[in-house]
């Protein structure tokens, strides 16, 4: 097992434990932080290869099982973000702090809006009420947390490269 996989497992476990123990105490108005979503968005931006799909799906299921949402809703929202956000990050880059903050906010807004659509479709919450009381406050709260985590992870650990990017013509082999 590689160091990146161990890092992802540790990050997932820490996010789930923080979600259980710390998130209810940090509720601010109607906004409750989601450490699982924060960890997933940071992994999506820092790991450019396909491992973020598995991480997003597993952490979405964990978030649904820990919370009171329909099972699979958060997993779908995180997978949607895991598909869209790396393409946007590849286009604009995350080297500039402003662009990283903008990408994190866009990812949080996509996740929270898609989740609000699921809640409205299942009759748990009205769509307009969800936008006002859930989407915008939670997106801003999670963006601030994710930006801090992203900044620390990118400065301390550096960005990860994809596993297949070291391919050159000298080590390419045709059989």
mmCIF file of C-alpha atoms in Angstrom:
data_model
loop_
_atom_site.group_PDB
_atom_site.id
_atom_site.type_symbol
_atom_site.label_atom_id
_atom_site.label_comp_id
_atom_site.label_asym_id
_atom_site.label_seq_id
_atom_site.Cartn_x
_atom_site.Cartn_y
_atom_site.Cartn_z
ATOM 1 C CA UNK A 1 0.000 0.000 0.000
ATOM 2 C CA UNK A 2 1.449 3.331 -1.081
ATOM 3 C CA UNK A 3 1.913 6.390 1.057
ATOM 4 C CA UNK A 4 -0.848 8.242 -0.834
ATOM 5 C CA UNK A 5 -3.391 5.525 -0.055
ATOM 6 C CA UNK A 6 -2.445 5.522 3.614
ATOM 7 C CA UNK A 7 -2.786 9.308 3.608
ATOM 8 C CA UNK A 8 -6.262 9.066 2.041
ATOM 9 C CA UNK A 9 -7.386 6.452 4.568
ATOM 10 C CA UNK A 10 -6.114 8.522 7.489
ATOM 11 C CA UNK A 11 -7.728 11.656 6.094
ATOM 12 C CA UNK A 12 -11.051 9.868 5.631
ATOM 13 C CA UNK A 13 -11.049 8.466 9.151
ATOM 14 C CA UNK A 14 -10.098 11.832 10.672
ATOM 15 C CA UNK A 15 -12.845 13.576 8.670
ATOM 16 C CA UNK A 16 -15.459 11.038 9.803
ATOM 17 C CA UNK A 17 -14.407 11.318 13.455
ATOM 18 C CA UNK A 18 -14.444 15.134 13.275
ATOM 19 C CA UNK A 19 -17.880 14.975 11.664
ATOM 20 C CA UNK A 20 -19.202 12.878 14.518
ATOM 21 C CA UNK A 21 -17.566 14.703 17.412
ATOM 22 C CA UNK A 22 -16.824 18.286 16.409
ATOM 23 C CA UNK A 23 -19.337 19.305 13.717
ATOM 24 C CA UNK A 24 -22.415 19.500 16.003
ATOM 25 C CA UNK A 25 -20.530 21.831 18.338
ATOM 26 C CA UNK A 26 -19.488 24.160 15.483
ATOM 27 C CA UNK A 27 -22.995 24.809 14.184
ATOM 28 C CA UNK A 28 -23.433 28.491 13.358
ATOM 29 C CA UNK A 29 -27.083 29.362 12.763
ATOM 30 C CA UNK A 30 -28.359 26.868 10.215
ATOM 31 C CA UNK A 31 -24.876 26.109 8.895
ATOM 32 C CA UNK A 32 -23.190 22.965 10.127
ATOM 33 C CA UNK A 33 -19.715 22.206 8.786
ATOM 34 C CA UNK A 34 -19.202 18.996 6.884
ATOM 35 C CA UNK A 35 -15.656 17.806 7.447
ATOM 36 C CA UNK A 36 -16.299 14.925 5.062
ATOM 37 C CA UNK A 37 -17.129 17.286 2.198
ATOM 38 C CA UNK A 38 -14.168 19.503 3.108
ATOM 39 C CA UNK A 39 -11.778 16.551 3.024
ATOM 40 C CA UNK A 40 -13.218 15.299 -0.254
ATOM 41 C CA UNK A 41 -12.904 18.640 -2.049
ATOM 42 C CA UNK A 42 -9.299 18.965 -0.865
ATOM 43 C CA UNK A 43 -8.499 15.446 -2.073
ATOM 44 C CA UNK A 44 -10.152 16.173 -5.435
ATOM 45 C CA UNK A 45 -7.967 19.233 -5.934
ATOM 46 C CA UNK A 46 -4.731 17.733 -4.608
ATOM 47 C CA UNK A 47 -4.879 14.270 -6.196
ATOM 48 C CA UNK A 48 -5.276 14.639 -9.967
ATOM 49 C CA UNK A 49 -5.661 10.934 -10.699
ATOM 50 C CA UNK A 50 -8.700 8.671 -10.458
ATOM 51 C CA UNK A 51 -8.381 7.836 -6.755
ATOM 52 C CA UNK A 52 -10.536 10.801 -5.854
ATOM 53 C CA UNK A 53 -13.577 9.077 -7.392
ATOM 54 C CA UNK A 54 -13.344 6.176 -4.958
ATOM 55 C CA UNK A 55 -12.630 8.526 -2.063
ATOM 56 C CA UNK A 56 -15.609 10.741 -2.995
ATOM 57 C CA UNK A 57 -17.980 7.784 -3.269
ATOM 58 C CA UNK A 58 -16.899 6.132 -0.020
ATOM 59 C CA UNK A 59 -16.894 9.381 1.942
ATOM 60 C CA UNK A 60 -20.311 10.311 0.507
ATOM 61 C CA UNK A 61 -21.744 7.021 1.741
ATOM 62 C CA UNK A 62 -20.126 7.584 5.136
ATOM 63 C CA UNK A 63 -21.649 11.074 5.295
ATOM 64 C CA UNK A 64 -25.084 9.705 4.418
ATOM 65 C CA UNK A 65 -24.856 6.941 6.982
ATOM 66 C CA UNK A 66 -23.670 9.329 9.708
ATOM 67 C CA UNK A 67 -26.250 11.983 8.879
ATOM 68 C CA UNK A 68 -29.956 11.992 8.264
ATOM 69 C CA UNK A 69 -29.903 12.338 4.490
ATOM 70 C CA UNK A 70 -31.083 9.823 1.896
ATOM 71 C CA UNK A 71 -28.388 7.189 1.415
ATOM 72 C CA UNK A 72 -26.533 7.837 -1.816
ATOM 73 C CA UNK A 73 -27.408 11.517 -2.150
ATOM 74 C CA UNK A 74 -24.137 12.867 -0.811
ATOM 75 C CA UNK A 75 -22.183 10.184 -2.648
ATOM 76 C CA UNK A 76 -23.775 11.282 -5.924
ATOM 77 C CA UNK A 77 -23.123 14.961 -5.195
ATOM 78 C CA UNK A 78 -19.476 14.285 -4.343
ATOM 79 C CA UNK A 79 -19.025 12.166 -7.473
ATOM 80 C CA UNK A 80 -20.521 14.975 -9.548
ATOM 81 C CA UNK A 81 -18.027 17.382 -8.028
ATOM 82 C CA UNK A 82 -15.200 14.852 -8.480
ATOM 83 C CA UNK A 83 -15.994 14.789 -12.186
ATOM 84 C CA UNK A 84 -16.374 18.539 -12.759
ATOM 85 C CA UNK A 85 -13.847 20.106 -10.366
ATOM 86 C CA UNK A 86 -10.626 18.502 -11.728
ATOM 87 C CA UNK A 87 -11.466 19.691 -15.234
ATOM 88 C CA UNK A 88 -11.929 23.228 -13.954
ATOM 89 C CA UNK A 89 -8.753 22.970 -11.875
ATOM 90 C CA UNK A 90 -6.800 21.775 -14.895
ATOM 91 C CA UNK A 91 -8.088 24.697 -16.924
ATOM 92 C CA UNK A 92 -7.389 27.508 -14.465
ATOM 93 C CA UNK A 93 -4.834 25.903 -12.129
ATOM 94 C CA UNK A 94 -4.633 25.988 -8.357
ATOM 95 C CA UNK A 95 -1.259 27.697 -7.994
ATOM 96 C CA UNK A 96 -2.844 31.091 -7.439
ATOM 97 C CA UNK A 97 -4.518 31.371 -4.027
ATOM 98 C CA UNK A 98 -7.486 33.291 -5.436
ATOM 99 C CA UNK A 99 -8.138 30.612 -8.076
ATOM 100 C CA UNK A 100 -7.882 27.856 -5.474
ATOM 101 C CA UNK A 101 -10.406 29.685 -3.286
ATOM 102 C CA UNK A 102 -12.707 30.212 -6.262
ATOM 103 C CA UNK A 103 -12.516 26.520 -7.228
ATOM 104 C CA UNK A 104 -13.188 25.415 -3.660
ATOM 105 C CA UNK A 105 -16.210 27.711 -3.451
ATOM 106 C CA UNK A 106 -17.511 26.513 -6.826
ATOM 107 C CA UNK A 107 -17.129 22.895 -5.718
ATOM 108 C CA UNK A 108 -18.936 23.549 -2.453
ATOM 109 C CA UNK A 109 -21.725 25.375 -4.269
ATOM 110 C CA UNK A 110 -22.166 22.495 -6.736
ATOM 111 C CA UNK A 111 -22.245 19.922 -3.931
ATOM 112 C CA UNK A 112 -24.662 21.871 -1.731
ATOM 113 C CA UNK A 113 -26.990 22.804 -4.605
ATOM 114 C CA UNK A 114 -27.174 19.221 -5.875
ATOM 115 C CA UNK A 115 -27.822 18.057 -2.315
ATOM 116 C CA UNK A 116 -30.579 20.658 -1.945
ATOM 117 C CA UNK A 117 -32.196 19.320 -5.123
ATOM 118 C CA UNK A 118 -32.148 15.817 -3.598
ATOM 119 C CA UNK A 119 -33.708 17.095 -0.384
ATOM 120 C CA UNK A 120 -36.376 19.019 -2.289
ATOM 121 C CA UNK A 121 -37.175 16.011 -4.479
ATOM 122 C CA UNK A 122 -37.551 13.760 -1.448
ATOM 123 C CA UNK A 123 -39.821 16.279 0.307
ATOM 124 C CA UNK A 124 -37.521 16.865 3.267
ATOM 125 C CA UNK A 125 -36.902 20.547 2.534
ATOM 126 C CA UNK A 126 -38.300 23.142 0.148
ATOM 127 C CA UNK A 127 -35.958 24.236 -2.616
ATOM 128 C CA UNK A 128 -36.053 27.981 -1.874
ATOM 129 C CA UNK A 129 -35.741 27.391 1.872
ATOM 130 C CA UNK A 130 -32.876 25.017 1.152
ATOM 131 C CA UNK A 131 -31.066 27.612 -0.935
ATOM 132 C CA UNK A 132 -31.434 30.301 1.699
ATOM 133 C CA UNK A 133 -30.920 28.272 4.868
ATOM 134 C CA UNK A 134 -28.692 25.393 3.748
ATOM 135 C CA UNK A 135 -26.862 25.940 0.463
ATOM 136 C CA UNK A 136 -25.348 29.394 0.864
ATOM 137 C CA UNK A 137 -24.462 29.301 4.588
ATOM 138 C CA UNK A 138 -23.033 25.773 4.404
ATOM 139 C CA UNK A 139 -21.145 26.499 1.179
ATOM 140 C CA UNK A 140 -19.490 29.563 2.700
ATOM 141 C CA UNK A 141 -18.716 27.776 5.983
ATOM 142 C CA UNK A 142 -17.298 24.711 4.235
ATOM 143 C CA UNK A 143 -15.329 26.892 1.810
ATOM 144 C CA UNK A 144 -13.521 28.614 4.657
ATOM 145 C CA UNK A 145 -12.671 25.286 6.292
ATOM 146 C CA UNK A 146 -11.658 23.684 2.994
ATOM 147 C CA UNK A 147 -9.461 26.628 2.073
ATOM 148 C CA UNK A 148 -7.591 26.314 5.371
ATOM 149 C CA UNK A 149 -7.158 22.564 4.916
ATOM 150 C CA UNK A 150 -6.161 22.955 1.246
ATOM 151 C CA UNK A 151 -3.646 25.662 2.074
ATOM 152 C CA UNK A 152 -2.067 23.569 4.854
ATOM 153 C CA UNK A 153 -2.008 20.399 2.768
ATOM 154 C CA UNK A 154 -0.548 22.084 -0.297
ATOM 155 C CA UNK A 155 2.125 23.897 1.710
ATOM 156 C CA UNK A 156 3.093 21.042 3.999
ATOM 157 C CA UNK A 157 2.588 18.013 1.803
ATOM 158 C CA UNK A 158 2.843 19.455 -1.662
ATOM 159 C CA UNK A 159 0.646 18.503 -4.540
ATOM 160 C CA UNK A 160 0.480 14.896 -5.549
ATOM 161 C CA UNK A 161 1.138 13.864 -9.087
ATOM 162 C CA UNK A 162 -0.763 11.212 -10.929
ATOM 163 C CA UNK A 163 0.696 7.750 -11.064
ATOM 164 C CA UNK A 164 1.005 7.585 -14.847
ATOM 165 C CA UNK A 165 2.562 10.984 -15.451
ATOM 166 C CA UNK A 166 6.168 9.727 -15.270
ATOM 167 C CA UNK A 167 5.906 8.023 -18.656
ATOM 168 C CA UNK A 168 8.559 9.108 -21.133
ATOM 169 C CA UNK A 169 9.718 7.655 -24.430
ATOM 170 C CA UNK A 170 12.814 6.150 -22.810
ATOM 171 C CA UNK A 171 10.830 3.958 -20.393
ATOM 172 C CA UNK A 172 7.998 3.112 -22.807
ATOM 173 C CA UNK A 173 8.053 -0.517 -23.815
ATOM 174 C CA UNK A 174 6.265 -2.157 -26.734
ATOM 175 C CA UNK A 175 5.721 -5.930 -26.629
#
